[in-house]
C-alpha cells in the first residue's frame, strides 16, 4: 500500500541532500503538497486547520521531542504528531542544552502554506480554554494510569498554566497570542534544531 503521509524530515531531505538547504527552504512543504493536490485549496485548508489544532494542543499538553521526524503531513494536507513519549513540558536536552525553546512548532514554511488559503478557521484558538476545567479533571483521573510524567497533582499545573485557568477569556487569548508570536519569532531556532537533528541522525546519534 502506498504511503499516505511523510515526515517533515523526509519531505525536506527528498528536496535536497544538503541538511541546511533542506531545513531552511520555505517552499519545500508547499511544493510537496501541490505535487499531490495540483494546487487544490482543500489541501491547504486541511493543513491550516490541523496545524492550528496541533499548535494549540501541543502547547497545552507540553509535548516534547518535536523534531522533524516526529511531525508528519498527509498527502491530503493534515499535519500530525507521532511521538508522545515526553509531555507536560518535560523537554529533552542535548549536552546540557535545552533542545526545544519554543512553546509550540510554527515555522515560516508552515505559514507559507497557510497563506495560500482563502480563509483561516480561528475557532480552534478558543475551544480548549473554554473547556479547561474538563481537561484538568480528565488529567486528574489519569494520575493513577502509570504515565511517568503524570504521577502527582503538581504535574497538572503545566496544563493549568497553559490553559490560563483563572484568567478572563481576553487575558487567556492575549497569553496565547504572546506564545504564538514567540513561536514564530523563534522559527529559525526550530529550524536549526531540526538541521542538527538531521545531521546527528546521519551520523548515527
mmCIF file of C-alpha atoms in Angstrom:
data_model
loop_
_atom_site.group_PDB
_atom_site.id
_atom_site.type_symbol
_atom_site.label_atom_id
_atom_site.label_comp_id
_atom_site.label_asym_id
_atom_site.label_seq_id
_atom_site.Cartn_x
_atom_site.Cartn_y
_atom_site.Cartn_z
ATOM 1 C CA UNK A 1 0.000 0.000 0.000
ATOM 2 C CA UNK A 2 1.371 3.395 -0.952
ATOM 3 C CA UNK A 3 2.307 5.672 1.924
ATOM 4 C CA UNK A 4 -0.252 8.397 2.551
ATOM 5 C CA UNK A 5 1.998 10.591 4.702
ATOM 6 C CA UNK A 6 5.622 11.639 5.156
ATOM 7 C CA UNK A 7 7.658 13.121 7.984
ATOM 8 C CA UNK A 8 8.751 16.724 7.643
ATOM 9 C CA UNK A 9 12.346 15.448 7.647
ATOM 10 C CA UNK A 10 11.670 13.118 4.735
ATOM 11 C CA UNK A 11 9.861 15.821 2.762
ATOM 12 C CA UNK A 12 12.765 18.202 3.263
ATOM 13 C CA UNK A 13 15.545 15.713 2.540
ATOM 14 C CA UNK A 14 13.859 14.470 -0.619
ATOM 15 C CA UNK A 15 14.095 18.013 -1.933
ATOM 16 C CA UNK A 16 17.793 18.387 -1.107
ATOM 17 C CA UNK A 17 20.545 16.166 0.299
ATOM 18 C CA UNK A 18 22.108 19.204 1.976
ATOM 19 C CA UNK A 19 20.765 19.454 5.532
ATOM 20 C CA UNK A 20 20.940 23.260 5.688
ATOM 21 C CA UNK A 21 19.156 23.765 2.373
ATOM 22 C CA UNK A 22 16.530 21.161 3.276
ATOM 23 C CA UNK A 23 15.758 22.688 6.670
ATOM 24 C CA UNK A 24 15.606 26.338 5.647
ATOM 25 C CA UNK A 25 13.768 26.315 2.309
ATOM 26 C CA UNK A 26 10.275 27.753 2.804
ATOM 27 C CA UNK A 27 8.895 26.359 -0.473
ATOM 28 C CA UNK A 28 9.585 22.647 0.046
ATOM 29 C CA UNK A 29 6.436 21.803 2.026
ATOM 30 C CA UNK A 30 4.121 23.814 -0.223
ATOM 31 C CA UNK A 31 5.646 22.264 -3.352
ATOM 32 C CA UNK A 32 5.213 18.791 -1.848
ATOM 33 C CA UNK A 33 1.534 19.390 -1.106
ATOM 34 C CA UNK A 34 0.912 20.926 -4.535
ATOM 35 C CA UNK A 35 2.576 17.934 -6.149
ATOM 36 C CA UNK A 36 -0.166 15.667 -4.797
ATOM 37 C CA UNK A 37 -3.069 18.103 -4.962
ATOM 38 C CA UNK A 38 -2.436 20.287 -8.044
ATOM 39 C CA UNK A 39 -2.896 23.455 -6.015
ATOM 40 C CA UNK A 40 -6.212 22.238 -4.544
ATOM 41 C CA UNK A 41 -7.431 24.704 -1.889
ATOM 42 C CA UNK A 42 -8.848 21.841 0.196
ATOM 43 C CA UNK A 43 -5.366 20.518 0.979
ATOM 44 C CA UNK A 44 -4.292 23.994 2.104
ATOM 45 C CA UNK A 45 -7.353 24.301 4.331
ATOM 46 C CA UNK A 46 -6.731 20.839 5.794
ATOM 47 C CA UNK A 47 -3.168 21.843 6.596
ATOM 48 C CA UNK A 48 -4.276 25.172 8.082
ATOM 49 C CA UNK A 49 -6.847 23.717 10.461
ATOM 50 C CA UNK A 50 -4.696 20.741 11.502
ATOM 51 C CA UNK A 51 -1.660 22.970 12.045
ATOM 52 C CA UNK A 52 -3.707 25.357 14.209
ATOM 53 C CA UNK A 53 -5.026 22.418 16.247
ATOM 54 C CA UNK A 54 -1.534 20.939 16.578
ATOM 55 C CA UNK A 55 -0.079 24.226 17.820
ATOM 56 C CA UNK A 56 -2.740 24.648 20.498
ATOM 57 C CA UNK A 57 -2.876 21.038 21.697
ATOM 58 C CA UNK A 58 0.909 20.558 21.767
ATOM 59 C CA UNK A 59 1.223 23.812 23.738
ATOM 60 C CA UNK A 60 -1.384 22.828 26.328
ATOM 61 C CA UNK A 61 -0.051 19.276 26.716
ATOM 62 C CA UNK A 62 3.591 20.428 26.688
ATOM 63 C CA UNK A 63 4.522 17.839 24.068
ATOM 64 C CA UNK A 64 8.281 17.421 23.694
ATOM 65 C CA UNK A 65 10.676 15.836 21.193
ATOM 66 C CA UNK A 66 9.111 17.865 18.375
ATOM 67 C CA UNK A 67 11.791 17.180 15.801
ATOM 68 C CA UNK A 68 11.157 16.883 12.075
ATOM 69 C CA UNK A 69 10.979 13.071 12.267
ATOM 70 C CA UNK A 70 8.077 13.237 14.720
ATOM 71 C CA UNK A 71 5.868 15.610 12.727
ATOM 72 C CA UNK A 72 4.110 14.180 9.707
ATOM 73 C CA UNK A 73 1.907 15.514 6.920
ATOM 74 C CA UNK A 74 -0.645 13.521 4.959
ATOM 75 C CA UNK A 75 -0.708 13.968 1.216
ATOM 76 C CA UNK A 76 -4.186 15.485 1.608
ATOM 77 C CA UNK A 77 -2.763 18.156 3.919
ATOM 78 C CA UNK A 78 -3.350 17.072 7.519
ATOM 79 C CA UNK A 79 -0.429 17.681 9.883
ATOM 80 C CA UNK A 80 0.007 15.457 12.963
ATOM 81 C CA UNK A 81 2.492 14.418 15.661
ATOM 82 C CA UNK A 82 3.575 10.793 16.209
ATOM 83 C CA UNK A 83 5.664 10.654 19.409
ATOM 84 C CA UNK A 84 4.158 11.312 22.835
ATOM 85 C CA UNK A 85 6.991 9.993 24.996
ATOM 86 C CA UNK A 86 7.538 13.414 26.605
ATOM 87 C CA UNK A 87 4.642 15.565 27.774
ATOM 88 C CA UNK A 88 3.804 18.317 30.284
ATOM 89 C CA UNK A 89 6.901 20.355 29.446
ATOM 90 C CA UNK A 90 9.424 17.569 30.042
ATOM 91 C CA UNK A 91 11.576 18.652 27.114
ATOM 92 C CA UNK A 92 14.785 16.864 26.191
ATOM 93 C CA UNK A 93 18.300 18.280 26.452
ATOM 94 C CA UNK A 94 21.478 17.531 24.494
ATOM 95 C CA UNK A 95 24.906 18.223 26.007
ATOM 96 C CA UNK A 96 23.156 20.187 28.747
ATOM 97 C CA UNK A 97 21.384 22.442 26.248
ATOM 98 C CA UNK A 98 17.601 22.571 26.128
ATOM 99 C CA UNK A 99 16.762 21.408 22.611
ATOM 100 C CA UNK A 100 13.259 22.883 22.452
ATOM 101 C CA UNK A 101 12.937 26.549 23.243
ATOM 102 C CA UNK A 102 9.580 27.425 21.696
ATOM 103 C CA UNK A 103 6.081 26.922 23.169
ATOM 104 C CA UNK A 104 4.984 25.062 20.032
ATOM 105 C CA UNK A 105 6.160 24.460 16.473
ATOM 106 C CA UNK A 106 5.200 27.143 13.975
ATOM 107 C CA UNK A 107 7.757 27.729 11.250
ATOM 108 C CA UNK A 108 7.773 30.081 8.286
ATOM 109 C CA UNK A 109 7.314 27.224 5.836
ATOM 110 C CA UNK A 110 4.120 26.282 7.721
ATOM 111 C CA UNK A 111 2.969 29.903 7.492
ATOM 112 C CA UNK A 112 3.896 29.943 3.801
ATOM 113 C CA UNK A 113 1.454 27.087 3.185
ATOM 114 C CA UNK A 114 -1.283 28.674 5.308
ATOM 115 C CA UNK A 115 -1.014 31.977 3.464
ATOM 116 C CA UNK A 116 -2.062 30.273 0.235
ATOM 117 C CA UNK A 117 -5.539 29.639 1.660
ATOM 118 C CA UNK A 118 -8.552 31.894 1.392
ATOM 119 C CA UNK A 119 -9.755 31.512 4.975
ATOM 120 C CA UNK A 120 -8.343 30.719 8.378
ATOM 121 C CA UNK A 121 -10.573 28.945 10.905
ATOM 122 C CA UNK A 122 -9.899 30.686 14.221
ATOM 123 C CA UNK A 123 -12.449 28.786 16.357
ATOM 124 C CA UNK A 124 -9.800 26.316 17.437
ATOM 125 C CA UNK A 125 -7.910 29.024 19.342
ATOM 126 C CA UNK A 126 -10.700 29.493 21.882
ATOM 127 C CA UNK A 127 -12.036 25.928 22.161
ATOM 128 C CA UNK A 128 -9.656 24.464 24.751
ATOM 129 C CA UNK A 129 -9.617 27.376 27.251
ATOM 130 C CA UNK A 130 -13.435 27.346 27.270
ATOM 131 C CA UNK A 131 -13.340 23.684 28.325
ATOM 132 C CA UNK A 132 -10.276 23.972 30.563
ATOM 133 C CA UNK A 133 -11.821 22.613 33.750
ATOM 134 C CA UNK A 134 -12.997 19.493 31.931
ATOM 135 C CA UNK A 135 -9.477 18.830 30.612
ATOM 136 C CA UNK A 136 -7.949 19.295 34.070
ATOM 137 C CA UNK A 137 -10.480 16.832 35.507
ATOM 138 C CA UNK A 138 -9.502 14.297 32.854
ATOM 139 C CA UNK A 139 -5.827 14.786 33.720
ATOM 140 C CA UNK A 140 -6.637 14.221 37.394
ATOM 141 C CA UNK A 141 -8.378 10.952 36.530
ATOM 142 C CA UNK A 142 -5.208 9.775 34.737
ATOM 143 C CA UNK A 143 -2.949 10.228 37.777
ATOM 144 C CA UNK A 144 -3.152 6.505 38.560
ATOM 145 C CA UNK A 145 -2.695 5.374 34.945
ATOM 146 C CA UNK A 146 1.063 4.921 35.300
ATOM 147 C CA UNK A 147 2.313 7.671 32.998
ATOM 148 C CA UNK A 148 5.859 8.517 34.194
ATOM 149 C CA UNK A 149 5.377 12.247 33.637
ATOM 150 C CA UNK A 150 1.915 12.405 35.237
ATOM 151 C CA UNK A 151 2.213 10.994 38.751
ATOM 152 C CA UNK A 152 1.192 13.789 41.129
ATOM 153 C CA UNK A 153 -1.144 16.754 41.375
ATOM 154 C CA UNK A 154 1.770 19.140 40.751
ATOM 155 C CA UNK A 155 2.184 17.653 37.256
ATOM 156 C CA UNK A 156 -1.270 19.018 36.386
ATOM 157 C CA UNK A 157 -0.025 22.563 36.966
ATOM 158 C CA UNK A 158 1.501 22.662 33.478
ATOM 159 C CA UNK A 159 -1.811 22.389 31.560
ATOM 160 C CA UNK A 160 -3.451 24.705 34.119
ATOM 161 C CA UNK A 161 -0.910 27.396 33.298
ATOM 162 C CA UNK A 162 -1.138 26.723 29.555
ATOM 163 C CA UNK A 163 -4.918 26.998 29.615
ATOM 164 C CA UNK A 164 -4.677 30.245 31.614
ATOM 165 C CA UNK A 165 -7.290 28.999 34.050
ATOM 166 C CA UNK A 166 -8.475 31.738 36.392
ATOM 167 C CA UNK A 167 -7.871 34.403 33.772
ATOM 168 C CA UNK A 168 -10.506 36.117 31.673
ATOM 169 C CA UNK A 169 -11.080 34.987 28.094
ATOM 170 C CA UNK A 170 -9.369 38.166 26.914
ATOM 171 C CA UNK A 171 -6.336 37.529 29.133
ATOM 172 C CA UNK A 172 -6.146 33.897 28.009
ATOM 173 C CA UNK A 173 -6.260 34.919 24.357
ATOM 174 C CA UNK A 174 -3.564 37.543 24.981
ATOM 175 C CA UNK A 175 -1.340 34.897 26.621
ATOM 176 C CA UNK A 176 -1.732 32.536 23.711
ATOM 177 C CA UNK A 177 -1.071 35.301 21.183
ATOM 178 C CA UNK A 178 2.185 36.065 23.002
ATOM 179 C CA UNK A 179 3.135 32.392 22.692
ATOM 180 C CA UNK A 180 2.152 32.460 19.009
ATOM 181 C CA UNK A 181 4.409 35.467 18.383
ATOM 182 C CA UNK A 182 7.235 33.804 20.320
ATOM 183 C CA UNK A 183 6.962 30.565 18.316
ATOM 184 C CA UNK A 184 7.062 32.438 15.025
ATOM 185 C CA UNK A 185 9.840 34.763 16.155
ATOM 186 C CA UNK A 186 11.985 31.795 17.178
ATOM 187 C CA UNK A 187 11.225 29.850 13.994
ATOM 188 C CA UNK A 188 14.894 29.962 12.995
ATOM 189 C CA UNK A 189 15.835 28.312 16.297
ATOM 190 C CA UNK A 190 13.432 25.483 15.484
ATOM 191 C CA UNK A 191 14.974 25.134 12.032
ATOM 192 C CA UNK A 192 18.490 24.970 13.481
ATOM 193 C CA UNK A 193 17.355 22.250 15.904
ATOM 194 C CA UNK A 194 15.850 20.292 13.023
ATOM 195 C CA UNK A 195 19.023 20.661 10.976
ATOM 196 C CA UNK A 196 21.179 19.450 13.884
ATOM 197 C CA UNK A 197 18.793 16.534 14.420
ATOM 198 C CA UNK A 198 19.145 15.532 10.764
ATOM 199 C CA UNK A 199 22.944 15.780 10.826
ATOM 200 C CA UNK A 200 23.246 13.784 14.055
ATOM 201 C CA UNK A 201 20.868 11.142 12.711
ATOM 202 C CA UNK A 202 23.060 10.753 9.636
ATOM 203 C CA UNK A 203 25.999 10.079 11.939
ATOM 204 C CA UNK A 204 24.018 7.539 13.916
ATOM 205 C CA UNK A 205 23.467 9.654 17.021
#
